[in-house]
mmCIF file of C-alpha atoms (C1' of nucleotides) in Angstrom:
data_model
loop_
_atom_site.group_PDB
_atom_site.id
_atom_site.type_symbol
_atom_site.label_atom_id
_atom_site.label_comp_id
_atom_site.label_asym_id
_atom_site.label_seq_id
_atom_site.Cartn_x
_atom_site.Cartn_y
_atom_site.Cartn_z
ATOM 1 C CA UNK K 5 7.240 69.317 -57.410
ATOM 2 C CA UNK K 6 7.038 69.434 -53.368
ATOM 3 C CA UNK K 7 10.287 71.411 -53.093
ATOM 4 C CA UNK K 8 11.015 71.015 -49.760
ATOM 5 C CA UNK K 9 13.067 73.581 -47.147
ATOM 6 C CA UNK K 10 16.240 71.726 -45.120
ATOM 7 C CA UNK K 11 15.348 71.181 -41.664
ATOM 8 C CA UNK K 12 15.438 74.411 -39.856
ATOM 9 C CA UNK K 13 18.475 73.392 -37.611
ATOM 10 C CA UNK K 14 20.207 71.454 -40.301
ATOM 11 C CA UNK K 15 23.558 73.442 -41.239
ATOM 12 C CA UNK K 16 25.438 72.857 -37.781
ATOM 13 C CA UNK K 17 27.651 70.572 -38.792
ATOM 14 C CA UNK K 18 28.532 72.667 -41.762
ATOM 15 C CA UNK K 19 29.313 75.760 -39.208
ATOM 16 C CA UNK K 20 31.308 74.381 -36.825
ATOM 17 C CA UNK K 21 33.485 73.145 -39.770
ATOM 18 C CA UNK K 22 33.904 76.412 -41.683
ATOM 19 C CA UNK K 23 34.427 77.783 -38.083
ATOM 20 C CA UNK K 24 37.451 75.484 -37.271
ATOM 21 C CA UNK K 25 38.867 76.017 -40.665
ATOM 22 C CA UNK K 26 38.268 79.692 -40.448
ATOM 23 C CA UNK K 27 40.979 79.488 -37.864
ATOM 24 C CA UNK K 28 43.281 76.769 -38.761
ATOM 25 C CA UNK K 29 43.429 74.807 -42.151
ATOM 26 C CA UNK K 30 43.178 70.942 -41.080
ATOM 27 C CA UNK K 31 42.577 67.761 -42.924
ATOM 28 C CA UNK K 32 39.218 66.013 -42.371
ATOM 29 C CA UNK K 33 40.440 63.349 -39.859
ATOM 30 C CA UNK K 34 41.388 65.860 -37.738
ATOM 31 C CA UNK K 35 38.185 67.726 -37.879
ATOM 32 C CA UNK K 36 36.130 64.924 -36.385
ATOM 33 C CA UNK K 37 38.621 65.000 -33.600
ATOM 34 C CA UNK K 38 38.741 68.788 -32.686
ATOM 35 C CA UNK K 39 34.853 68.414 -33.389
ATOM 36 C CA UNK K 40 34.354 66.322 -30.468
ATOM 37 C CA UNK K 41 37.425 67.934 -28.573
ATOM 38 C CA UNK K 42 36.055 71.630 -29.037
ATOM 39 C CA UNK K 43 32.710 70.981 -28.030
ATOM 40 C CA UNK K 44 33.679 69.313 -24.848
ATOM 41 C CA UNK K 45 32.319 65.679 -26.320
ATOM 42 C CA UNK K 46 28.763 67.156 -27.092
ATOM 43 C CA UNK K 47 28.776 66.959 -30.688
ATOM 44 C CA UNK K 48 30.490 63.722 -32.371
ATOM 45 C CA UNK K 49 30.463 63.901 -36.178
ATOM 46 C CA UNK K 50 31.449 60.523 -37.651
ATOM 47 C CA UNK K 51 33.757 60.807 -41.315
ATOM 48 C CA UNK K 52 30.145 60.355 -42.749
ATOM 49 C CA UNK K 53 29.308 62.969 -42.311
ATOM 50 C CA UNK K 54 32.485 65.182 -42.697
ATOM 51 C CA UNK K 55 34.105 64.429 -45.616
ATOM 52 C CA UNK K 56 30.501 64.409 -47.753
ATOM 53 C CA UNK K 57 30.605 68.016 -46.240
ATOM 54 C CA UNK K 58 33.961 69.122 -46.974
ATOM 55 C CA UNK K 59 33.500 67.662 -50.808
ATOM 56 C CA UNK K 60 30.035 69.636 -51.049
ATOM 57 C CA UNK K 61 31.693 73.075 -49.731
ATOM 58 C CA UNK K 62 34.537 72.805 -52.001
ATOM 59 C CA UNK K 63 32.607 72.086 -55.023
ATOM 60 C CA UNK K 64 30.488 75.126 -53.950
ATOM 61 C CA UNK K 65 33.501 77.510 -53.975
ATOM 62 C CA UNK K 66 33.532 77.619 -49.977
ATOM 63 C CA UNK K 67 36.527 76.116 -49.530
ATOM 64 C CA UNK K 68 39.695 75.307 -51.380
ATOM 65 C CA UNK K 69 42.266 71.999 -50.894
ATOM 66 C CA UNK K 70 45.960 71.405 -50.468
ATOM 67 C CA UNK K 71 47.485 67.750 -50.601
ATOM 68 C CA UNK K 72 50.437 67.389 -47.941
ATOM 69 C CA UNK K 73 52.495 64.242 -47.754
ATOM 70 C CA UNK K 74 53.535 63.449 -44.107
ATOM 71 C CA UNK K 75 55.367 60.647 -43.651
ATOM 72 C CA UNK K 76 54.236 58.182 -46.292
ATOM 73 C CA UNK K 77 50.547 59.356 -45.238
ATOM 74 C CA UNK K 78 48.486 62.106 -47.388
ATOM 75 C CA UNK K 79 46.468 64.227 -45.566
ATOM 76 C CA UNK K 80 43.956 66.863 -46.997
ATOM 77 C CA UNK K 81 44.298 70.249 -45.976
ATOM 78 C CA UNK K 82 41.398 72.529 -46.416
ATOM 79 C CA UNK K 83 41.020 76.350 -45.891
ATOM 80 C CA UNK K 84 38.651 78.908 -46.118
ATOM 81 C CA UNK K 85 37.904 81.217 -49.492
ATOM 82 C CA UNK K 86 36.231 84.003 -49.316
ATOM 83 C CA UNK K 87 32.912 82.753 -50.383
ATOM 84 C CA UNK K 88 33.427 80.304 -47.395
ATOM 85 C CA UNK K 89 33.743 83.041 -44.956
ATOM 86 C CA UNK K 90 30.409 84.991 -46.239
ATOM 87 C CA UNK K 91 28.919 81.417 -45.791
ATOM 88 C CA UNK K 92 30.273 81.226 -42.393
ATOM 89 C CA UNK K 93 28.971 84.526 -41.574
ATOM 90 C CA UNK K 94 25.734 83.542 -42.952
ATOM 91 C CA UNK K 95 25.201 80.508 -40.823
ATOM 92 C CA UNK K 96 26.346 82.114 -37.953
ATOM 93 C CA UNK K 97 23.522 84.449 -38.070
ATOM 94 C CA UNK K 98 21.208 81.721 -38.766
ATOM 95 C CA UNK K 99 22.464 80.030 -35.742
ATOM 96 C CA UNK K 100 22.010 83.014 -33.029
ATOM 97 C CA UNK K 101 18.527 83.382 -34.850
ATOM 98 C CA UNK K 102 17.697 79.973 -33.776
ATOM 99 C CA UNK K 103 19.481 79.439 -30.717
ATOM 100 C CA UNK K 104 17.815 82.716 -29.631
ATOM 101 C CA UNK K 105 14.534 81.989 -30.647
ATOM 102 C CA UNK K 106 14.589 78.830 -28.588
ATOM 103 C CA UNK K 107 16.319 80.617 -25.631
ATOM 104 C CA UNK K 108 13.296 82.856 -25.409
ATOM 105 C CA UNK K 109 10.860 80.051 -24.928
ATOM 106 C CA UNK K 110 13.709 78.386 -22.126
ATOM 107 C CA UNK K 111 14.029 81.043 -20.042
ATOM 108 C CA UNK K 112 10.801 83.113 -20.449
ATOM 109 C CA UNK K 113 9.389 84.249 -16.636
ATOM 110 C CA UNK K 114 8.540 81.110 -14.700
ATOM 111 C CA UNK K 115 5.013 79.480 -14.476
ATOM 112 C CA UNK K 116 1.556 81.210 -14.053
ATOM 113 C CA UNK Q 21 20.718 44.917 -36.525
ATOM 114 C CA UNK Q 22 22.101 48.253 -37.243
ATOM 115 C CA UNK Q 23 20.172 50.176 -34.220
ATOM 116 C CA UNK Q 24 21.014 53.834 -35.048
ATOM 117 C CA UNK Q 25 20.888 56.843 -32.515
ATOM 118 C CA UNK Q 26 19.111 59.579 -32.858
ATOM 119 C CA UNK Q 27 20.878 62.781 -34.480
ATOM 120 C CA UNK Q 28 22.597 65.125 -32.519
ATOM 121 C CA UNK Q 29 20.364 67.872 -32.342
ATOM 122 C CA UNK Q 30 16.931 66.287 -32.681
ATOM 123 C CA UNK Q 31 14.169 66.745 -29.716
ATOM 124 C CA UNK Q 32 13.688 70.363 -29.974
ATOM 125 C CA UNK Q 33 10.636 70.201 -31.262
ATOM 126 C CA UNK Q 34 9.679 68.300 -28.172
ATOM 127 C CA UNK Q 35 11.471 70.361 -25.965
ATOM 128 C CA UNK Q 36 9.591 73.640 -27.104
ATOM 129 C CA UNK Q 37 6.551 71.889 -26.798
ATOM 130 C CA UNK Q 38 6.437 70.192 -23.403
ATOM 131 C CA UNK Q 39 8.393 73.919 -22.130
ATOM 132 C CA UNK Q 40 5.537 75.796 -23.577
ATOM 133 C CA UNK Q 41 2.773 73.171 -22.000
ATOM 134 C CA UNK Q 42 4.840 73.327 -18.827
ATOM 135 C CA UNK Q 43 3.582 76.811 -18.780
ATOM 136 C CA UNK Q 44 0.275 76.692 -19.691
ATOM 137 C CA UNK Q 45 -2.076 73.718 -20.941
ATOM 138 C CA UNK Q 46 -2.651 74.224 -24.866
ATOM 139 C CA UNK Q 47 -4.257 72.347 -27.933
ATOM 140 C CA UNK Q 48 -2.375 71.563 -30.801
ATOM 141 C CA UNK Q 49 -3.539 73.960 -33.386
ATOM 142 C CA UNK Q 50 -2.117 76.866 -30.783
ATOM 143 C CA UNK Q 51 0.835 74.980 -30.127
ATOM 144 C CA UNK Q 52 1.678 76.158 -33.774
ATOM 145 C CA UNK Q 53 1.325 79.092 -33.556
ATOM 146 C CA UNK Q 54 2.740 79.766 -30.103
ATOM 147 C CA UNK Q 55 5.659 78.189 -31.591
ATOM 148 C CA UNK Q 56 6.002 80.479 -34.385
ATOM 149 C CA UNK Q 57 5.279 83.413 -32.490
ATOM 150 C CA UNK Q 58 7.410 82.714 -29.063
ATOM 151 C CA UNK Q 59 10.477 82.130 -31.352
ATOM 152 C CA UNK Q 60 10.018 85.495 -32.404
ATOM 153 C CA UNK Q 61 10.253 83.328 -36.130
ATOM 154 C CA UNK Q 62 12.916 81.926 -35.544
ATOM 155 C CA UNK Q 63 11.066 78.497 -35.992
ATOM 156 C CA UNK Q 64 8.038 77.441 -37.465
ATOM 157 C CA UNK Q 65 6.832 74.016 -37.065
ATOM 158 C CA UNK Q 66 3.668 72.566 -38.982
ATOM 159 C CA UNK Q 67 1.351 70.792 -37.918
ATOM 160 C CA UNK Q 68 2.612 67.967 -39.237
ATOM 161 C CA UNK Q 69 5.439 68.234 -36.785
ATOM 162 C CA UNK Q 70 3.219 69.055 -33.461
ATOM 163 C CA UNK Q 71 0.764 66.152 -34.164
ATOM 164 C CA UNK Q 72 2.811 63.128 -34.203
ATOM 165 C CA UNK Q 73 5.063 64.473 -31.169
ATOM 166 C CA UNK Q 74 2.371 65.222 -29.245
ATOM 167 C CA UNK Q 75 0.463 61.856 -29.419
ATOM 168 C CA UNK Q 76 3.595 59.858 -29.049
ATOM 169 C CA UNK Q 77 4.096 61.620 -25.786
ATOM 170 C CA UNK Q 78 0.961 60.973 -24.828
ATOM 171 C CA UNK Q 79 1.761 57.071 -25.338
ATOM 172 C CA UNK Q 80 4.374 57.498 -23.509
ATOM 173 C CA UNK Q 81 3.169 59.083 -20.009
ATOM 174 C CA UNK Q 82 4.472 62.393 -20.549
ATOM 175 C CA UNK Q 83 1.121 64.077 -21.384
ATOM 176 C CA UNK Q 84 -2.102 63.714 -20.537
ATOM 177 C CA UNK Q 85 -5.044 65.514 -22.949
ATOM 178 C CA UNK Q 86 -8.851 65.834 -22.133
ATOM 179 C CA UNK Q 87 -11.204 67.000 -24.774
ATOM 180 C CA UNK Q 88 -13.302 70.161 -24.787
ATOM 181 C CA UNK Q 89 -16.083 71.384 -27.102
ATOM 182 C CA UNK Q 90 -15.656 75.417 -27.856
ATOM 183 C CA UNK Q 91 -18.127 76.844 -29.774
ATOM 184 C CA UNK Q 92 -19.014 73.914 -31.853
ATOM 185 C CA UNK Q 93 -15.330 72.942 -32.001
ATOM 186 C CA UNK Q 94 -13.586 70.661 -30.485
ATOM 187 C CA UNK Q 95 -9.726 71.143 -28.839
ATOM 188 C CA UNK Q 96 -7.618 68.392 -27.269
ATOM 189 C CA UNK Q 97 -5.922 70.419 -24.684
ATOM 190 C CA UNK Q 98 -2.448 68.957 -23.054
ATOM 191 C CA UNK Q 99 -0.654 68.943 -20.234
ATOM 192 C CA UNK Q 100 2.664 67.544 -18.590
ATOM 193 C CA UNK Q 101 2.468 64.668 -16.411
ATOM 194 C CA UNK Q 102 5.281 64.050 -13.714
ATOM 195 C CA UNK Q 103 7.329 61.966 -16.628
ATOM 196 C CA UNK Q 104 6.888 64.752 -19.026
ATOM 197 C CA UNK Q 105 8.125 67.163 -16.547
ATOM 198 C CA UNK Q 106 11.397 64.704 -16.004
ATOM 199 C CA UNK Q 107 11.624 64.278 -19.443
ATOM 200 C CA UNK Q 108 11.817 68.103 -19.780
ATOM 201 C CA UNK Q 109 14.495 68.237 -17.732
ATOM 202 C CA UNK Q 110 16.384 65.728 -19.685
ATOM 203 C CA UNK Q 111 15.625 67.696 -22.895
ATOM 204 C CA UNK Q 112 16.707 71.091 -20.994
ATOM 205 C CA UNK Q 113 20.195 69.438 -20.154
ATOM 206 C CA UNK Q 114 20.977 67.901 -23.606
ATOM 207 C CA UNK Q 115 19.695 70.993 -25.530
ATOM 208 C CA UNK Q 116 22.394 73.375 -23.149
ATOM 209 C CA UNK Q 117 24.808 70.574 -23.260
ATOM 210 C CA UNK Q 118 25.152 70.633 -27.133
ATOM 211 C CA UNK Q 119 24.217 74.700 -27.168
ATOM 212 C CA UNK Q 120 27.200 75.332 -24.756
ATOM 213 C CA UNK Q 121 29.458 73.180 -27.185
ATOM 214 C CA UNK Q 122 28.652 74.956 -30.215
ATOM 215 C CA UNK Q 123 29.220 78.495 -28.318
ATOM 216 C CA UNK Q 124 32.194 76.863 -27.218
ATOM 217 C CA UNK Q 125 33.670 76.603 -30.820
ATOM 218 C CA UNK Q 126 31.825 80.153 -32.022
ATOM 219 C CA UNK Q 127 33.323 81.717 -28.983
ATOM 220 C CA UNK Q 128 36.647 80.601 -28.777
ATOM 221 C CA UNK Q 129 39.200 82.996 -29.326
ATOM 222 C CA UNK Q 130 39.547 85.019 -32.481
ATOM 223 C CA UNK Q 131 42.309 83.954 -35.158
ATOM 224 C CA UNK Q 132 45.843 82.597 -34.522
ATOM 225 C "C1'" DC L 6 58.293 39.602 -37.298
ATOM 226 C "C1'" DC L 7 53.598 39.766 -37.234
ATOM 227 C "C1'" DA L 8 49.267 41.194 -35.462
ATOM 228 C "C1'" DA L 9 46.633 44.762 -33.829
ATOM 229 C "C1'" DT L 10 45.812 49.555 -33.578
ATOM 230 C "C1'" DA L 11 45.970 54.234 -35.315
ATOM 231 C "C1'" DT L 12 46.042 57.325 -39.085
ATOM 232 C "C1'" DA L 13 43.930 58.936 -43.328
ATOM 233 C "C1'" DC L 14 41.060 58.874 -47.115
ATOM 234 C "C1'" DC L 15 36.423 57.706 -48.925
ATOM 235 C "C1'" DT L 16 31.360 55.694 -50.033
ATOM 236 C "C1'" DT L 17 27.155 53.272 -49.336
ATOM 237 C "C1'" DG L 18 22.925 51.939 -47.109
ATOM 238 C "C1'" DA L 19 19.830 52.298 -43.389
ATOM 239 C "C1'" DA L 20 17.476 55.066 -40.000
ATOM 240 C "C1'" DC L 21 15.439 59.038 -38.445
ATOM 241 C "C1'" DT L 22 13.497 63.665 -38.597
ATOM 242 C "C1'" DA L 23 11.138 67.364 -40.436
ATOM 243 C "C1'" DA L 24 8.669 69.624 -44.452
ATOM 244 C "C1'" DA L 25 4.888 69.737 -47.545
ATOM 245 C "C1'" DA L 26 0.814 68.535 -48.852
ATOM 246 C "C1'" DG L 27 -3.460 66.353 -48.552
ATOM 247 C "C1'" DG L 28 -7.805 65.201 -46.088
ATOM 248 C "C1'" DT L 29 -12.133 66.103 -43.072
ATOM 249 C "C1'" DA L 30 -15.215 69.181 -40.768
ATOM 250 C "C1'" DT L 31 -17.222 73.373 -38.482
ATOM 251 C "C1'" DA L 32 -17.520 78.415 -37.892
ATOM 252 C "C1'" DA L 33 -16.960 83.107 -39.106
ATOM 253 C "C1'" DC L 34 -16.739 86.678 -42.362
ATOM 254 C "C1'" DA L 35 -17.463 89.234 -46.477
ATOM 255 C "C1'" DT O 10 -22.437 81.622 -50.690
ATOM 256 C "C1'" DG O 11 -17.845 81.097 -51.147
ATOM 257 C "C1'" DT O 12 -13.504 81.986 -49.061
ATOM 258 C "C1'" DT O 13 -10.756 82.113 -44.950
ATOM 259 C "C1'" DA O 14 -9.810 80.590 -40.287
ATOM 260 C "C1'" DT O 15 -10.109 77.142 -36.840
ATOM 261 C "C1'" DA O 16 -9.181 72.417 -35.467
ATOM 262 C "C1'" DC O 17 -8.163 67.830 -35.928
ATOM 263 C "C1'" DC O 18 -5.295 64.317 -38.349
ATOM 264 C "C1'" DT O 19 -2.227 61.287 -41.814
ATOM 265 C "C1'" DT O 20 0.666 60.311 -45.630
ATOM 266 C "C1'" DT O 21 4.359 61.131 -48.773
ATOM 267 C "C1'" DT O 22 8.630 63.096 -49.866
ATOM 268 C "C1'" DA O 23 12.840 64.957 -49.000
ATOM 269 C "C1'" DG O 24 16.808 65.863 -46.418
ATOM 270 C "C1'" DT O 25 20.258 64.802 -42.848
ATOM 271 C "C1'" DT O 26 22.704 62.049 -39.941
ATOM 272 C "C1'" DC O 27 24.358 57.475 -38.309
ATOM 273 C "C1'" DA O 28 26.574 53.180 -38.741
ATOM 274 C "C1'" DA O 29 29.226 50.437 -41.128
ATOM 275 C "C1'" DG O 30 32.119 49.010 -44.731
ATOM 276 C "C1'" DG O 31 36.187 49.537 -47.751
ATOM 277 C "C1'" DT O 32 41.295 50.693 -48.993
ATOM 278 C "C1'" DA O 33 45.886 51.734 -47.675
ATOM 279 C "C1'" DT O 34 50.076 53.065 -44.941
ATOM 280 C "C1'" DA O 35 52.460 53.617 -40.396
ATOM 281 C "C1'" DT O 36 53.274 52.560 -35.741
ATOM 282 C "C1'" DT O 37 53.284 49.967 -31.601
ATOM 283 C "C1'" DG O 38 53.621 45.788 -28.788
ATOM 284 C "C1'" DG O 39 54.038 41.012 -27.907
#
DNA sequence: CCAATATACCTTGAACTAAAAGGTATAACA
DNA sequence: TGTTATACCTTTTAGTTCAAGGTATATTGG
């Protein structure tokens, strides 16, 4: 059986996209850019890993799609549903859980 | 050839482990369950996580173990060598680098 | 005008990490 | 005396990310 939890800091890339989308719809090309662009070029997720994501949260009722034609060129557009935004809200808590939980062993009072 | 990096957000096991031996020297078994508990829960890693990390530092220069019998017992205690507090450092930057990033999208101003 | 680059979608295969479980052995507790 | 806790360790499985490949249209530059 062996069913196995996801790695306990797995889920970023998934937040940072529902986060981008939560504020603009875009089209996954575009996501890898602002990716890279919004973290300041610390966090660089190829299309292999977005568009696998995008397809999983739309199947999943997170997201919902809009084809646009612009200028002979289709682009995807994707937005948030509600279910998305719970999911975002979700993660987000996982995240300061984490992040926190790692900040306390950073910055706990200086050596012996 | 196809020599592939390592993910974005990997080494935080290490990092949690050399901070927490940067502290004090520890054996593995409490390594687990300083983990757990400095985290506040946040993150639990097994054993199978702490053992192969810490003996691959060792290979590496970055810790240096000696052996003690404790009631019948015995612990491999750890500590950081001058690489393993350099490579600590390194982890330190790359973990705020790609924290700051992510806060960087969270943060950023509400919705259009 | 034709080649190279950029845009835009997508999938597959390899690499890497972490999770779960298994394995040994001693000590403490009930 | 058997179950739980300590203490070491490895192996197997699963999950995620990375790199690269694959198609197609538009734009730019030589």
């Amino acid at each position: 059986m062996a069913q196995s939890n996801p790695p306990f800091m797995s889920g970023v890339p998934e937040l940072l996209l529902l986060r981008l989308l939560d504020r603009n719809e875009m089209y996954g090309y575009e996501l890898v850019r602002s990716i890279r662009d919004a973290t300041g070029e610390a966090i660089t997720l190829g299309e292999g890993v977005i568009y696998p994501v995008l397809h999983s949260l739309e199947r999943n009722g997170a997201l919902r799609s809009k084809r646009k034609a612009v200028g002979g060129r289709t682009r995807v557009y994707y937005s948030l549903t509600k279910k998305g935004r719970q999911r975002l809200e979700k993660l987000q808590n996982d995240w300061r859980r984490i992040q926190g939980g790692i900040a306390n062993v950073l910055e706990a009072p200086g050596h012996a």
